[in-house]
Coordinates of C-alpha atoms and ligand atoms in Angstrom, one line a residue:
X1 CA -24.6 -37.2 3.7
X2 CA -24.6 -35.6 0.2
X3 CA -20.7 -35.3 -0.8
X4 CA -20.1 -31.3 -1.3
X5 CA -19.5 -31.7 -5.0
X6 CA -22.9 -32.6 -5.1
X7 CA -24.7 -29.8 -2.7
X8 CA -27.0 -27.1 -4.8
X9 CA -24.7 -24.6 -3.4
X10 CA -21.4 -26.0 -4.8
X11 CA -20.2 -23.9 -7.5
X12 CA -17.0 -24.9 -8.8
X13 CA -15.2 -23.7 -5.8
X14 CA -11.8 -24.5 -5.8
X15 CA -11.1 -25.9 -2.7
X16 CA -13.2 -26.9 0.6
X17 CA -10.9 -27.7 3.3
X18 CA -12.5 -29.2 6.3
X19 CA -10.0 -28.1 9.1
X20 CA -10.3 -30.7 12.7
X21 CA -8.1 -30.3 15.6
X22 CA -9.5 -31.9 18.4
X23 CA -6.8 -30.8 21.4
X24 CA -8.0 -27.3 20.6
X25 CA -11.6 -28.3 20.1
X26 CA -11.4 -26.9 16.3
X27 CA -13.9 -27.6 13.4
X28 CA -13.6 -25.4 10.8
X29 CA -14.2 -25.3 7.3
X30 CA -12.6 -23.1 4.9
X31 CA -13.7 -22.2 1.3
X32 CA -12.1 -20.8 -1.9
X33 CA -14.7 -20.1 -4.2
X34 CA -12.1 -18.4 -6.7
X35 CA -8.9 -16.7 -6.5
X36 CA -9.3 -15.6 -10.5
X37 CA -8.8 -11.9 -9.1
X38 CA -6.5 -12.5 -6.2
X39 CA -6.1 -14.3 -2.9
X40 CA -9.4 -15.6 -2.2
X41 CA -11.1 -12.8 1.2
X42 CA -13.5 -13.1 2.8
X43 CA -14.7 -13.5 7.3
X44 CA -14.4 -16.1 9.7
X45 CA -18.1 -16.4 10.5
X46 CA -18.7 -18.9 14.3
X47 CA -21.6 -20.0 14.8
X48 CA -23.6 -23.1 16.4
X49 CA -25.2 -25.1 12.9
X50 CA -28.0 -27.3 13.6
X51 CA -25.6 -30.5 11.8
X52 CA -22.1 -30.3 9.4
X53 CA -24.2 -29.9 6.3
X54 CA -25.3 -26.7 6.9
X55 CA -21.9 -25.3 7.9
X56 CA -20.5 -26.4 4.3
X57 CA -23.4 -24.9 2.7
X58 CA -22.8 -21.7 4.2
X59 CA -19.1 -21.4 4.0
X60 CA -20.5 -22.8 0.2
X61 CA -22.4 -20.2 -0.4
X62 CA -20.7 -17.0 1.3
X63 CA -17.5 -17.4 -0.4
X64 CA -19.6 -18.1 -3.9
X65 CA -21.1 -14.4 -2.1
X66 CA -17.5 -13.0 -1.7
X67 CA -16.3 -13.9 -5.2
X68 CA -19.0 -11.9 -6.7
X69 CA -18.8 -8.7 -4.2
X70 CA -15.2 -8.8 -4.2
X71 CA -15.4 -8.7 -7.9
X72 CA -18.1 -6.3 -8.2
X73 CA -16.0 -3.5 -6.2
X74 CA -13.0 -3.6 -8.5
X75 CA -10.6 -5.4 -6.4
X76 CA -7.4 -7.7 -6.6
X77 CA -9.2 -10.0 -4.5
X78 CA -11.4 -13.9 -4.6
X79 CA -13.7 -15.3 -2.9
X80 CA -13.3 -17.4 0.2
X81 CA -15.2 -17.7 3.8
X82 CA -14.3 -19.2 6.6
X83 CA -16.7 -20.6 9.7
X84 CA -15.6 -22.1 12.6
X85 CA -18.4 -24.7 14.6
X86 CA -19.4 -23.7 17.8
X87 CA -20.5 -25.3 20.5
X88 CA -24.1 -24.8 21.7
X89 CA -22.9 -22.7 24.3
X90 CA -20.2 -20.7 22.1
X91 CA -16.9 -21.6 23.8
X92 CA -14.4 -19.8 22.0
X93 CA -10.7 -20.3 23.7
X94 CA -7.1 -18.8 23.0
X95 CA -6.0 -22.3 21.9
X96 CA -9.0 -22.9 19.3
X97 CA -8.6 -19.4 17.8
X98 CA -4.7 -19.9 17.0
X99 CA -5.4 -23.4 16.0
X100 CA -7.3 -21.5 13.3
X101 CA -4.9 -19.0 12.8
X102 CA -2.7 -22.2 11.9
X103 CA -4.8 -23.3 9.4
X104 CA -5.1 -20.2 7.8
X105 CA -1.8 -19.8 7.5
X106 CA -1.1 -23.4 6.2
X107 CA -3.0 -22.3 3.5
X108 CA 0.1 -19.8 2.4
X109 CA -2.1 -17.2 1.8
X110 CA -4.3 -18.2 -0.5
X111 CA -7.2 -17.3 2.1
X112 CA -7.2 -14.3 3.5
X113 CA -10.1 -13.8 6.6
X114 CA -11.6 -10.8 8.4
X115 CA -13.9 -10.2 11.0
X116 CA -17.7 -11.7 10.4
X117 CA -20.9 -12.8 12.6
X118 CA -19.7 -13.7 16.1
X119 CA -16.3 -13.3 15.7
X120 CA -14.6 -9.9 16.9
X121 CA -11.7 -7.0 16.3
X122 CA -9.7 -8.6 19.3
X123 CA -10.2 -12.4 17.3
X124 CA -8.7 -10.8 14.5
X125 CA -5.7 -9.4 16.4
X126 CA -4.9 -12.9 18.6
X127 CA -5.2 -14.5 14.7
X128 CA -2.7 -12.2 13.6
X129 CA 0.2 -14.0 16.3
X130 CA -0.4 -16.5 14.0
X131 CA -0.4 -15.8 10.5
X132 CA -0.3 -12.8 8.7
X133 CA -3.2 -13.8 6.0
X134 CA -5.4 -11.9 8.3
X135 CA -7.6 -8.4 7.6
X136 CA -9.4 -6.1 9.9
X137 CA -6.5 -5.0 12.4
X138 CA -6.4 -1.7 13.8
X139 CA -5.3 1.1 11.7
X140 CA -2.5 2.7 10.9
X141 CA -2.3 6.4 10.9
X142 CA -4.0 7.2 8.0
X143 CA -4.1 3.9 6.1
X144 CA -6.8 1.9 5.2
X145 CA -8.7 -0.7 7.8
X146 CA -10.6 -0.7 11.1
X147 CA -14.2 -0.5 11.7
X148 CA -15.6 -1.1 7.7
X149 CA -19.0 0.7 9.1
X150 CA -18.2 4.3 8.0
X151 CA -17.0 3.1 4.2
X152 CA -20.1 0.7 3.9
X153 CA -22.7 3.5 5.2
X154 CA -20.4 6.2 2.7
X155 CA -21.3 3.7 -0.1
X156 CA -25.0 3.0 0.7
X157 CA -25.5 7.0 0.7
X158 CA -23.6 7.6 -2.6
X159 CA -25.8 4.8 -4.1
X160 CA -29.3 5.9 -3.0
X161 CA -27.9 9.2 -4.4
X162 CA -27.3 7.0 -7.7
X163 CA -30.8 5.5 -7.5
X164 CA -32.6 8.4 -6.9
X165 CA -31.3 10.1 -10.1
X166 CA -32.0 7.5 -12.0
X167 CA -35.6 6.4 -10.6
X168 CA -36.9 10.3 -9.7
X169 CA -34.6 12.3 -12.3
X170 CA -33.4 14.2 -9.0
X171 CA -30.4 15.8 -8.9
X172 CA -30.3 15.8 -4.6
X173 CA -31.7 14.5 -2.0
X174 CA -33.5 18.0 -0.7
X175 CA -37.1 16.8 0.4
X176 CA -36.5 13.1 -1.0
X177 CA -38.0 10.5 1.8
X178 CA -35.9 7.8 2.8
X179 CA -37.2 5.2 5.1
X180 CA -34.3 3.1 6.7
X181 CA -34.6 -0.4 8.5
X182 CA -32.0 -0.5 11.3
X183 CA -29.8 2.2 12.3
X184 CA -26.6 0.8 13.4
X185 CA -23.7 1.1 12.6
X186 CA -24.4 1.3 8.7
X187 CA -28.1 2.4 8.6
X188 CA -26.9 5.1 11.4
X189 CA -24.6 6.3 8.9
X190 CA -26.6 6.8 6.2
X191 CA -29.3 8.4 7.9
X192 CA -26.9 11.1 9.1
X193 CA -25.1 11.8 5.5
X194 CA -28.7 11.4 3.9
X195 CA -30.1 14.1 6.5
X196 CA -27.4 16.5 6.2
X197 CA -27.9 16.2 2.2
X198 CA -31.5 17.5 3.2
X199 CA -33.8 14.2 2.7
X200 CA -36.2 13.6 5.2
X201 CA -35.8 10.2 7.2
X202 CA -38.8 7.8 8.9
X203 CA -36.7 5.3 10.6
X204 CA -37.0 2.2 12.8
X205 CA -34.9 0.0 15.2
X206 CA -35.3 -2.2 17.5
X207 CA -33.1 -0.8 19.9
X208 CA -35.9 2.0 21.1
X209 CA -33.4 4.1 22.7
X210 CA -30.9 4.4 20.0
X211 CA -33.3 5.4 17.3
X212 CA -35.0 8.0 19.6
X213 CA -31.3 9.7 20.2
X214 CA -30.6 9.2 16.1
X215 CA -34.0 10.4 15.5
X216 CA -33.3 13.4 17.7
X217 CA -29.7 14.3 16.2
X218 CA -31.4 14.5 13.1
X219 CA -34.8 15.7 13.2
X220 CA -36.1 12.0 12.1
X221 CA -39.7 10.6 12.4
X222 CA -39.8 7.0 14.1
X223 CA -42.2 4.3 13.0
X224 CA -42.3 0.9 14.7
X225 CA -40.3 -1.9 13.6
X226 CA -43.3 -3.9 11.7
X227 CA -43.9 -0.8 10.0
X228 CA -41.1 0.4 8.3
X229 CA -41.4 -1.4 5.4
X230 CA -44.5 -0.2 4.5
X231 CA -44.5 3.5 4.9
X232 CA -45.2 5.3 1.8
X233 CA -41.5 6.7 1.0
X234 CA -38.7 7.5 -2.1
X235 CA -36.6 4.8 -1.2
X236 CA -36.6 1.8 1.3
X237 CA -33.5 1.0 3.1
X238 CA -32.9 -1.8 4.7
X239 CA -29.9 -2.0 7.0
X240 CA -30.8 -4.4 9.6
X241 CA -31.4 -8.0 8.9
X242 CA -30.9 -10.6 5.5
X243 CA -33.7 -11.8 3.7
X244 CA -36.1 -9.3 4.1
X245 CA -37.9 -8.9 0.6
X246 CA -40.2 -11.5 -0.1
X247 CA -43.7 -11.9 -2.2
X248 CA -45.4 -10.3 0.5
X249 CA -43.3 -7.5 1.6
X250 CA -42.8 -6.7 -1.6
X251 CA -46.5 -6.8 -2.2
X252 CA -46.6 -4.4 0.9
X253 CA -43.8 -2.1 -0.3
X254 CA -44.9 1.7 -1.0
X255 CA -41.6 3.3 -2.3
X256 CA -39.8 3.6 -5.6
X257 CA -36.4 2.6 -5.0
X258 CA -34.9 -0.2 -2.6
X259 CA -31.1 0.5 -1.6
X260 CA -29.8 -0.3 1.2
X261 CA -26.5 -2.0 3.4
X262 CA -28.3 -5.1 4.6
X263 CA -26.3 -8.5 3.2
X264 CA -28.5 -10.8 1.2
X265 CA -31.9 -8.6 0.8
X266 CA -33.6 -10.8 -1.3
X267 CA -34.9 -14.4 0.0
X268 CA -34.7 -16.0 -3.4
X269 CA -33.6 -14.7 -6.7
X270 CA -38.0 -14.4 -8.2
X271 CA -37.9 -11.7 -5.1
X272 CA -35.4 -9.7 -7.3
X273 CA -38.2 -10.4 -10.3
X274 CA -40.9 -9.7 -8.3
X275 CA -39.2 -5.7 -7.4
X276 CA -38.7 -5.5 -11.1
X277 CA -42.3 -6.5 -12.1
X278 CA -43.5 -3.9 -9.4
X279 CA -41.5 -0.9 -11.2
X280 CA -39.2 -0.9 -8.3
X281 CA -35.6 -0.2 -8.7
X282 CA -33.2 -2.0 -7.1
X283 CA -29.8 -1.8 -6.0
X284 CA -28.2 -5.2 -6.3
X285 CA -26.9 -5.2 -2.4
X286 CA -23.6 -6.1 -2.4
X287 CA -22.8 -3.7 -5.0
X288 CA -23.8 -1.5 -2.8
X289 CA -22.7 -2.2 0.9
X290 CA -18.8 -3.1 -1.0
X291 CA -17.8 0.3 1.0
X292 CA -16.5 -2.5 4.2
X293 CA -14.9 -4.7 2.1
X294 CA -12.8 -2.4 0.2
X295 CA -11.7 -0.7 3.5
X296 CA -10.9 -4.4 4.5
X297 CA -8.9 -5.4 1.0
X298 CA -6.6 -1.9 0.7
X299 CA -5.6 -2.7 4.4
X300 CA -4.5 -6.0 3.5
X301 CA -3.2 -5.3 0.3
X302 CA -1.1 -2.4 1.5
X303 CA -2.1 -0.1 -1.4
X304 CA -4.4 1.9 0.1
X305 CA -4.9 5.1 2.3
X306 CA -7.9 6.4 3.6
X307 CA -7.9 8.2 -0.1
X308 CA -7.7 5.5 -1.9
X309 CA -10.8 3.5 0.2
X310 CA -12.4 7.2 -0.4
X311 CA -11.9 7.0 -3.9
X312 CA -12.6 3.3 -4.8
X313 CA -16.0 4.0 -3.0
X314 CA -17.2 6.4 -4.8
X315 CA -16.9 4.2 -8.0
X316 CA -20.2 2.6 -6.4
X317 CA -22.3 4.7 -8.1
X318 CA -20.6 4.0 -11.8
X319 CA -20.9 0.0 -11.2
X320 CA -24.9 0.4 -10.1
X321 CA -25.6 2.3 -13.0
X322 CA -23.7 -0.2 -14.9
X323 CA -25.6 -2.9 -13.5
X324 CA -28.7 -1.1 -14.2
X325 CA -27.9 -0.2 -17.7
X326 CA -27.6 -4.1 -18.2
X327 CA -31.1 -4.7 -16.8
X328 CA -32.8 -2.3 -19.1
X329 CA -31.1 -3.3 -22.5
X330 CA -31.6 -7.4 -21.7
X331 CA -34.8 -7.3 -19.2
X332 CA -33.7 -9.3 -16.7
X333 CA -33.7 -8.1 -12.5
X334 CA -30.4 -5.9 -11.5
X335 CA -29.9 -8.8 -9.0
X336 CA -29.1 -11.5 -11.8
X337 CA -27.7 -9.1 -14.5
X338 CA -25.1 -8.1 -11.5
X339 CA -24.3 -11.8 -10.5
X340 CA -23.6 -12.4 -14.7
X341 CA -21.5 -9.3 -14.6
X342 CA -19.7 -10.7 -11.6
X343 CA -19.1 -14.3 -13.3
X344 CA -17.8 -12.8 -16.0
X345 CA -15.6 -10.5 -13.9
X346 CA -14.3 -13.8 -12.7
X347 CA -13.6 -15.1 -15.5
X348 CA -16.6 -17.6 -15.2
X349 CA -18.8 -15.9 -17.6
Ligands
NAD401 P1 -25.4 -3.2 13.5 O1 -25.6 -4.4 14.4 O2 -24.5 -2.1 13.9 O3 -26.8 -2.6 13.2 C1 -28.0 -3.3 12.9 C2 -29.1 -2.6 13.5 O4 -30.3 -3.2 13.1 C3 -29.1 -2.7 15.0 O5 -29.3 -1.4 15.6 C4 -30.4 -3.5 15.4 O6 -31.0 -3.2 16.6 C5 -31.2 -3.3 14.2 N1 -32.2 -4.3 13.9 C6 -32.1 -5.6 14.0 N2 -33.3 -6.2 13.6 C7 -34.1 -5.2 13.3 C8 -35.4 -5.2 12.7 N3 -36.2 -6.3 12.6 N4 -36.0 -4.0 12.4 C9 -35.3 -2.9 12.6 N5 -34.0 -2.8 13.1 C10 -33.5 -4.0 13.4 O7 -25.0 -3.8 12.1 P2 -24.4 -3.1 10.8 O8 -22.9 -3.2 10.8 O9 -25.0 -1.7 10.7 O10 -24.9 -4.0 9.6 C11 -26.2 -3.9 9.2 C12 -26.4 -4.8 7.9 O11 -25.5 -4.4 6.9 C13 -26.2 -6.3 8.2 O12 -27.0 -7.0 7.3 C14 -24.7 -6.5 7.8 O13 -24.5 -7.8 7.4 C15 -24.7 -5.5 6.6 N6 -23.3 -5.1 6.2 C16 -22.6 -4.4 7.1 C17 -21.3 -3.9 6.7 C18 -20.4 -3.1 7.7 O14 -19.4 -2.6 7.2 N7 -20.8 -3.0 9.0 C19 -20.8 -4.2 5.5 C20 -21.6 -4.9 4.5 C21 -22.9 -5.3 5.0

């Protein structure tokens, strides 16, 4: 096997720790990308990889993610990810989970984790017996923390909002048509705020039953899931699924702007070219979806209050322009003038 200092996806990171105890059936793997900014945050992610390779490349590559997005939203925070290897059939026990919690903690707080794919609010609680390097616990009154949905969908809004000033020279949303990919728990979000701010919403899910009662609520048109992405619209949104913009959806695309919650949008970095070449403007996508993870941070720092979340979210809309200022004066995508202004943010520039 290829050593990790070797992998494509290595980036300097400062530590990998590969993380084995067998009596608990733990294999884990945690990496610190950078803690330039702060204690490196970022999710526990479990899931069943196809061989060990491809677990290091993703913790790899979604704390090299974190580092940048953590950055990006102005907090006191690096990069790091976690990912525990599951077992084909997903066992998940007490005893594994607070052997993890162990080696988070051995780590004296130089990871911090949080909730990600296939790990859940209760994990993060039964973590918390065992170290207190942990994010994503239920709230306080009125402090910052629990479900990051509402601050990611308040931040997607506030940059379409951003995007559509910029692309249409409009100073609202009245009559502006937003088509949105998956209305869960972000994409329902922003469909509500986007419809009470008078734009008119085509949407698609897969889950037929919750977009008809969304749809319903808000006086939305609903197009089938293959569709979406093609109807003729203002701005795209994608809220559902990674990877979505590639040569030919792009080529397929009918709208002016693409803004949306969705992690990791673009299959490769040329898609983020390819958006650019079509007169497209696009918001780099996790400058915009940071709304979660600043909810996440200010709980764990213990400087925040639903206010201060509030207030750090809408900065969004400052950093996209920012971002967007960069790509007009030097030519280059949003997507790579944003990662440059997030190396340089952490002090790798
Ligand atoms: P969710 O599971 O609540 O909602 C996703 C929705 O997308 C579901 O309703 C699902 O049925 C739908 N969907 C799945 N595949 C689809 C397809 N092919 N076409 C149309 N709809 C489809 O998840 P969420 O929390 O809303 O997250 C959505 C996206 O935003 C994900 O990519 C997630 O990683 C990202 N994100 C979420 C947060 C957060 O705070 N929840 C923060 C940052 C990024």
């Amino acid at each position: 096997m290829t050593s990790p200092w070797d992998m494509p996806d290595f980036d300097d990171h400062e530590a990998l720790h590969l993380i084995r105890d067998a009596k608990a059936g733990l294999s884990a793997i945690i990496a610190i990308h950078s803690t330039h900014l702060g204690p490196a945050g970022g999710g526990t992610r479990f899931w069943h990889y196809l061989n060990n390779a491809a677990a290091i490349t993703d913790a790899l590559r979604l704390s090299r993610g974190m580092s940048y997005k953590n950055a990006m939203a102005g907090l006191a925070m690096g990069g790091g990810k976690a990912v525990i290897l599951s077992d084909a059939a997903g066992t998940k026990t007490p005893e594994l989970i607070a052997a993890f919690a162990k080696a988070v903690d051995s780590l004296g707080g130089r990871y911090v984790t949080a909730q990600d794919v296939g790990m859940s609010a209760a994990d993060m609680i039964a973590i918390s017996q065992g170290t207190r390097y942990v994010s994503g616990l239920p709230p306080k009154d009125g402090g910052a923390g629990g479900d990051p949905g509402p601050s990611t969908a308040m931040g997607v809004f506030l940059g379409i909002k951003a995007a559509v000033r910029r692309a249409l020279g409009k100073e609202d949303l009245a009559g502006v048509h937003i088509a949105i990919q998956g209305v869960g728990s972000v994409g329902g979000g922003v469909a509500r705020h986007a419809a009470a701010a008078g734009a008119r919403i085509t949407l698609a899910d897969r889950n037929g039953e919750l977009a008809r009662k969304l749809a319903d609520d808000i006086g939305a048109q609903i197009v089938p899931v293959d569709e979406i992405m093609s109807v003729e619209s203002d701005v795209f949104s994608p809220c559902a699924l990674g990877a979505i913009l590639t040569e030919s959806s792009i080529a397929a695309l009918r709208t002016a702007i693409v803004a949306g919650g969705a992690n990791n949008q673009l299959a490769t970095q040329a898609d983020g070219d390819r958006l650019q070449a079509r007169g497209i403007l696009y918001a780099p996508d996790y400058v915009i979806n940071a709304g979660g993870i600043i909810n996440v941070a200010l709980e764990y720092l213990g400087n925040g209050d639903r206010a201060a979340v509030n207030a750090k979210v809408l900065q969004i809309p400052d950093r996209l322009n920012a971002v967007w200022d960069g790509s007009e004066a030097s030519g280059q995508n949003p997507a790579r003038v944003a990662d440059a202004m997030a190396q340089r943010l952490i002090g790798r520039g």
